[in-house]
mmCIF file of C-alpha atoms in Angstrom:
data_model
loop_
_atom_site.group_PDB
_atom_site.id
_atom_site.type_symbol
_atom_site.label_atom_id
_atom_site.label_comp_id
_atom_site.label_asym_id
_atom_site.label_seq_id
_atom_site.Cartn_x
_atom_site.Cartn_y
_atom_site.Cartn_z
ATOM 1 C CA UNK A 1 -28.055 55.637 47.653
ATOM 2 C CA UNK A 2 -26.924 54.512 51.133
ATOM 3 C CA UNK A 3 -29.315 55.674 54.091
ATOM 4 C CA UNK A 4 -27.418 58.265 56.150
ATOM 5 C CA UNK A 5 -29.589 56.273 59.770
ATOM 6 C CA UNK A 6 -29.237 52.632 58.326
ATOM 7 C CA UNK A 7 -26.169 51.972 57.074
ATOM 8 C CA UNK A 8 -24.799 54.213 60.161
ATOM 9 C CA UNK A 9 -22.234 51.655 61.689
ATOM 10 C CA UNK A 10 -24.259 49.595 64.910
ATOM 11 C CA UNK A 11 -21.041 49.882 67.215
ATOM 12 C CA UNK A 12 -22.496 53.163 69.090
ATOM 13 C CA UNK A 13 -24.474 52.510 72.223
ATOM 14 C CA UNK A 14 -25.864 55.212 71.633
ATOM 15 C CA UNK A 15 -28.711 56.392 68.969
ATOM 16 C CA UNK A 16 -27.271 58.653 66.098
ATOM 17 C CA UNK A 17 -26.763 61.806 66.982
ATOM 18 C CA UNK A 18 -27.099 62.002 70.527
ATOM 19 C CA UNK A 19 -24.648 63.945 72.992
ATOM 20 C CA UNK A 20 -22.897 61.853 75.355
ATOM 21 C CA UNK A 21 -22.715 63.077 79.198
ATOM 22 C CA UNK A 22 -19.868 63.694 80.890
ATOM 23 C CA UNK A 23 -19.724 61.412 84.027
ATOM 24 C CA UNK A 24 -18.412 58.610 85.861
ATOM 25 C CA UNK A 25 -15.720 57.612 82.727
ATOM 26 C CA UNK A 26 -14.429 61.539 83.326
ATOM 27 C CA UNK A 27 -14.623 60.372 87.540
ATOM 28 C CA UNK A 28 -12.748 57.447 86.917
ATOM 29 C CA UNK A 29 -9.961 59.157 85.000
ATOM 30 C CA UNK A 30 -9.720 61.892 87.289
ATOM 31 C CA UNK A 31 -9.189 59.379 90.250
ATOM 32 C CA UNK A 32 -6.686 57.371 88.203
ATOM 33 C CA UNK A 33 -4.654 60.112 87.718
ATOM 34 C CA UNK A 34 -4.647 61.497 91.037
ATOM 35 C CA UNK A 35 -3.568 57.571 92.920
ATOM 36 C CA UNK A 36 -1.188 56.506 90.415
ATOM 37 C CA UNK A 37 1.554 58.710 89.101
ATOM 38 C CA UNK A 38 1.467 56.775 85.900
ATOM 39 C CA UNK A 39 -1.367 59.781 84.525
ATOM 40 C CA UNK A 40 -0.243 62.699 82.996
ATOM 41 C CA UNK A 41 -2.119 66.292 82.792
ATOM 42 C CA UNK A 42 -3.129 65.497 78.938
ATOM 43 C CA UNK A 43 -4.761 62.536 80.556
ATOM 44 C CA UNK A 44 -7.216 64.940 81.956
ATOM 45 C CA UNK A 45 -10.512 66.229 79.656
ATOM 46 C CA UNK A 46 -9.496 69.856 78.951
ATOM 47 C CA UNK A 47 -12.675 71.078 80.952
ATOM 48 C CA UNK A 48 -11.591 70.049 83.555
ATOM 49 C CA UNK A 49 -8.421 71.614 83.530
ATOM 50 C CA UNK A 50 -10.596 75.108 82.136
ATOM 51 C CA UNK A 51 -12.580 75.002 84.906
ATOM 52 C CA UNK A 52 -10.305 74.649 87.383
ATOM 53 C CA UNK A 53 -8.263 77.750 86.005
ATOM 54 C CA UNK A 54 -11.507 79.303 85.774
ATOM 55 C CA UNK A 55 -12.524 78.832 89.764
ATOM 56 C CA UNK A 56 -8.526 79.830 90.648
ATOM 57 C CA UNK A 57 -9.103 83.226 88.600
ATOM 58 C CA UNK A 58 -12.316 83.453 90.557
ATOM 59 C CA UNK A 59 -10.883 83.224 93.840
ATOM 60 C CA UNK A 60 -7.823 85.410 93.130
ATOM 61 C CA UNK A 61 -10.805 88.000 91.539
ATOM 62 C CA UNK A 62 -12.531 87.756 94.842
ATOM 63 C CA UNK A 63 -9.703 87.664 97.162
ATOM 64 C CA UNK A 64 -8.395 91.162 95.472
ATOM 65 C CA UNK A 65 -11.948 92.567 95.560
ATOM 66 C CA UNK A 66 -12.542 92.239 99.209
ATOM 67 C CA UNK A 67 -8.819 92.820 100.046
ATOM 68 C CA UNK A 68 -9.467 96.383 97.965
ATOM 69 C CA UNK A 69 -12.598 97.188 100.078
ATOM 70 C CA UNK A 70 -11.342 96.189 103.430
ATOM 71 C CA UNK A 71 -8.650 98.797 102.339
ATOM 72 C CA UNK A 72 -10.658 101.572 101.722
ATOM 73 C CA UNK A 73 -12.543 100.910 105.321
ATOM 74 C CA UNK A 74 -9.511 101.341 107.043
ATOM 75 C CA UNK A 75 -8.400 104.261 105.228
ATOM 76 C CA UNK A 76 -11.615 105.290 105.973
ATOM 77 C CA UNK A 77 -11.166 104.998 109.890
ATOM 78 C CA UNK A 78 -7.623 106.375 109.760
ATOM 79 C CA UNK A 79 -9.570 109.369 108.232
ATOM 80 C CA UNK A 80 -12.203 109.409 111.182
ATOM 81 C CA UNK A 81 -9.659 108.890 113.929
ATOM 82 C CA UNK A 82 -7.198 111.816 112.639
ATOM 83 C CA UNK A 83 -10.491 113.613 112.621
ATOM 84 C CA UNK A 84 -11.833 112.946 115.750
ATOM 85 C CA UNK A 85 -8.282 113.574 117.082
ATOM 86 C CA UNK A 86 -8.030 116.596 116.109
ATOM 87 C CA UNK A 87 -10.919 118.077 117.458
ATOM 88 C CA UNK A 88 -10.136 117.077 120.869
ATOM 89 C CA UNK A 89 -8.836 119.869 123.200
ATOM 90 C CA UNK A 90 -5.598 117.736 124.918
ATOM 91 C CA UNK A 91 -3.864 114.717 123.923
ATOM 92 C CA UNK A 92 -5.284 112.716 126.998
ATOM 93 C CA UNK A 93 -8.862 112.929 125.130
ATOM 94 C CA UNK A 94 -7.631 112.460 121.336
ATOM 95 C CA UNK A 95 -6.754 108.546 121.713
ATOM 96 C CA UNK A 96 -10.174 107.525 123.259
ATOM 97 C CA UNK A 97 -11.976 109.493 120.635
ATOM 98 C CA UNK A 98 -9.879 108.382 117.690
ATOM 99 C CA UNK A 99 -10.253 104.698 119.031
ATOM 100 C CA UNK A 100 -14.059 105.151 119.468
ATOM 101 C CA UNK A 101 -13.973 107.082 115.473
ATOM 102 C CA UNK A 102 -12.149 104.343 113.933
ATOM 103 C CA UNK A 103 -14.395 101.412 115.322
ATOM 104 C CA UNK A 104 -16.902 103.268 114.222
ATOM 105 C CA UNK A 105 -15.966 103.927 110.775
ATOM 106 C CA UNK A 106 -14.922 100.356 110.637
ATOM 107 C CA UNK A 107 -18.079 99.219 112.151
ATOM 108 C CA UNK A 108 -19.430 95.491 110.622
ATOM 109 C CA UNK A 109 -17.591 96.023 106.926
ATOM 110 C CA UNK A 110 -14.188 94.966 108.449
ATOM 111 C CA UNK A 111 -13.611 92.610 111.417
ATOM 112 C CA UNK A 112 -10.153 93.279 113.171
ATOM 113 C CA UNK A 113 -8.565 90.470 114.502
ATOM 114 C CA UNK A 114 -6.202 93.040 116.052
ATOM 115 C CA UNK A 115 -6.734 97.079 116.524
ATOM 116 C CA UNK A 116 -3.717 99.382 116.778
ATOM 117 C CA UNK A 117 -4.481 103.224 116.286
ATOM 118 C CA UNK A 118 -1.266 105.468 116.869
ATOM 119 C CA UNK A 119 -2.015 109.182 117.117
ATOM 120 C CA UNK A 120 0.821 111.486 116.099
ATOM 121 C CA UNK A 121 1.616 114.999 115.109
ATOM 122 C CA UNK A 122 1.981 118.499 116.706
ATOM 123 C CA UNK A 123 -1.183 119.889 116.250
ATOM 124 C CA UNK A 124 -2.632 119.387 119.614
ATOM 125 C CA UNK A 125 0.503 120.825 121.526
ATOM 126 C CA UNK A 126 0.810 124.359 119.273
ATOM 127 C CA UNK A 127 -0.313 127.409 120.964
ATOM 128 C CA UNK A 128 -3.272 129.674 119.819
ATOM 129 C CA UNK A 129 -2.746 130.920 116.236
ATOM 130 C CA UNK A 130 -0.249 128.082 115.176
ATOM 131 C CA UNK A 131 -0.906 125.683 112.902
ATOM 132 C CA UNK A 132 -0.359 122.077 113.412
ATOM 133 C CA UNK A 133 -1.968 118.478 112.251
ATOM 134 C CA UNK A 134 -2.625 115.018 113.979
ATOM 135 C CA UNK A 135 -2.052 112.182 112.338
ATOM 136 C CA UNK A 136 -3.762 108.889 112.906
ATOM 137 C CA UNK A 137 -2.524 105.584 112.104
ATOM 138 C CA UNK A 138 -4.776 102.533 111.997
ATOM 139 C CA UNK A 139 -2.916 99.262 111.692
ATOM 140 C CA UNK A 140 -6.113 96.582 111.191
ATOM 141 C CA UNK A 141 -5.242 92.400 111.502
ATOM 142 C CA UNK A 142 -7.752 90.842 109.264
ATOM 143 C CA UNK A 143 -8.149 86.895 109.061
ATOM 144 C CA UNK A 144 -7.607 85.813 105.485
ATOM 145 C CA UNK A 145 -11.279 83.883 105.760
ATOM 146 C CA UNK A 146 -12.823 87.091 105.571
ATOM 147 C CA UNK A 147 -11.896 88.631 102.614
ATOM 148 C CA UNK A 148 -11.581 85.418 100.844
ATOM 149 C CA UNK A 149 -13.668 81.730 100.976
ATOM 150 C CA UNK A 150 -14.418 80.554 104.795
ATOM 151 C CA UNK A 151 -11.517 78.311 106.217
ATOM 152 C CA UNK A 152 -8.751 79.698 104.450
ATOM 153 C CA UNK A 153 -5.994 80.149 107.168
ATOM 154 C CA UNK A 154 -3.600 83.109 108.230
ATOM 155 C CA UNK A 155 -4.125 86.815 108.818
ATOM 156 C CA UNK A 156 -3.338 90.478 106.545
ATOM 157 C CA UNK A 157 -2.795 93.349 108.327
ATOM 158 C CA UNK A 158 -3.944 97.038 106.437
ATOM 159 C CA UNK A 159 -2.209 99.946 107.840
ATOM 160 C CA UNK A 160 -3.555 103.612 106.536
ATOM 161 C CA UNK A 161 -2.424 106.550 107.845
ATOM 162 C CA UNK A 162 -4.584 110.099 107.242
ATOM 163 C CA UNK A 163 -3.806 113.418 108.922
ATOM 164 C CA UNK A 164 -6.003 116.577 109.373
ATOM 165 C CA UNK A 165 -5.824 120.241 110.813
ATOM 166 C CA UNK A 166 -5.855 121.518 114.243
ATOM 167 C CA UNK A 167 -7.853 125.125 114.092
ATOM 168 C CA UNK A 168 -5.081 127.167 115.017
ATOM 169 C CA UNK A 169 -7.886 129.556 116.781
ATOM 170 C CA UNK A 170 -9.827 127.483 118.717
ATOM 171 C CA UNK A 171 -8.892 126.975 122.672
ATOM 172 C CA UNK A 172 -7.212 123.728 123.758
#
């Protein structure tokens, strides 16, 4: 009966059974594909080709994560300026407020490259007992960096719009 360890063939350089590391052979592949046009993807182990699919669906997982929140604070602020707006008693005061309501509600979640807030609506210029509504719009430049990896170039900008009632009892 042959011994499985003895009459093992001798060619291995390594001892039966043991795991060979992934390592500079994988390195030098790599960089022979990438200078010479000669290598081909199936050239390439197929981790390495997993794991860079793996850190693309990563980044696109993270970039639609932030891009989600930083789209809920500026909904957020649209919601706080139209607020803010609206409880102002002339149309002079309701931009200053809804600027100051929105950077607020933004505060240090979202970092605007550039700030636009429009305020709209009629509800500010109705007469006692009417009803009207102001509506805020807060367009928000974000640099891509931000909601994605650090040094990733260009700019998104996230416009919300939100609206709320004027009392149509109070003064103005």
């Amino acid at each position: 009966i042959p011994h499985p360890r003895r009459d093992f063939p001798h060619h291995h350089t390594q001892p039966y059974g043991a795991r060979r590391e992934m390592g500079a052979g994988t390195m030098k592949t790599i960089r022979r594909i990438i200078r010479s046009e000669a290598g081909d993807l199936d050239d390439l182990p197929g981790w390495t080709i997993l794991a860079l699919s793996a850190l693309t669906l990563i980044g696109l997982i993270v970039y639609a994560g932030r891009g989600g929140a930083a789209a809920n604070t500026v909904q957020a602020a649209a919601y706080a300026a139209a607020r803010d707006a609206s409880i102002s008693r002339t149309v002079e005061d309701a931009v200053p407020h809804a600027q100051a309501a929105a950077a607020a509600a933004l505060g240090s979640n979202v970092t605007c490259i550039d700030l636009d807030i429009e305020i709209g609506g009629n509800g500010l210029s109705t007469g006692i007992g009417q009803t009207g509504t102001v509506t805020a719009t807060v367009a928000c430049t974000i640099a891509t960096a931000d909601i994605s990896f650090p040094g990733m170039p260009g700019s998104i900008t996230i416009t919300k719009t939100a609206s709320s009632p004027v009392d149509p009892y109070r003064e103005r």
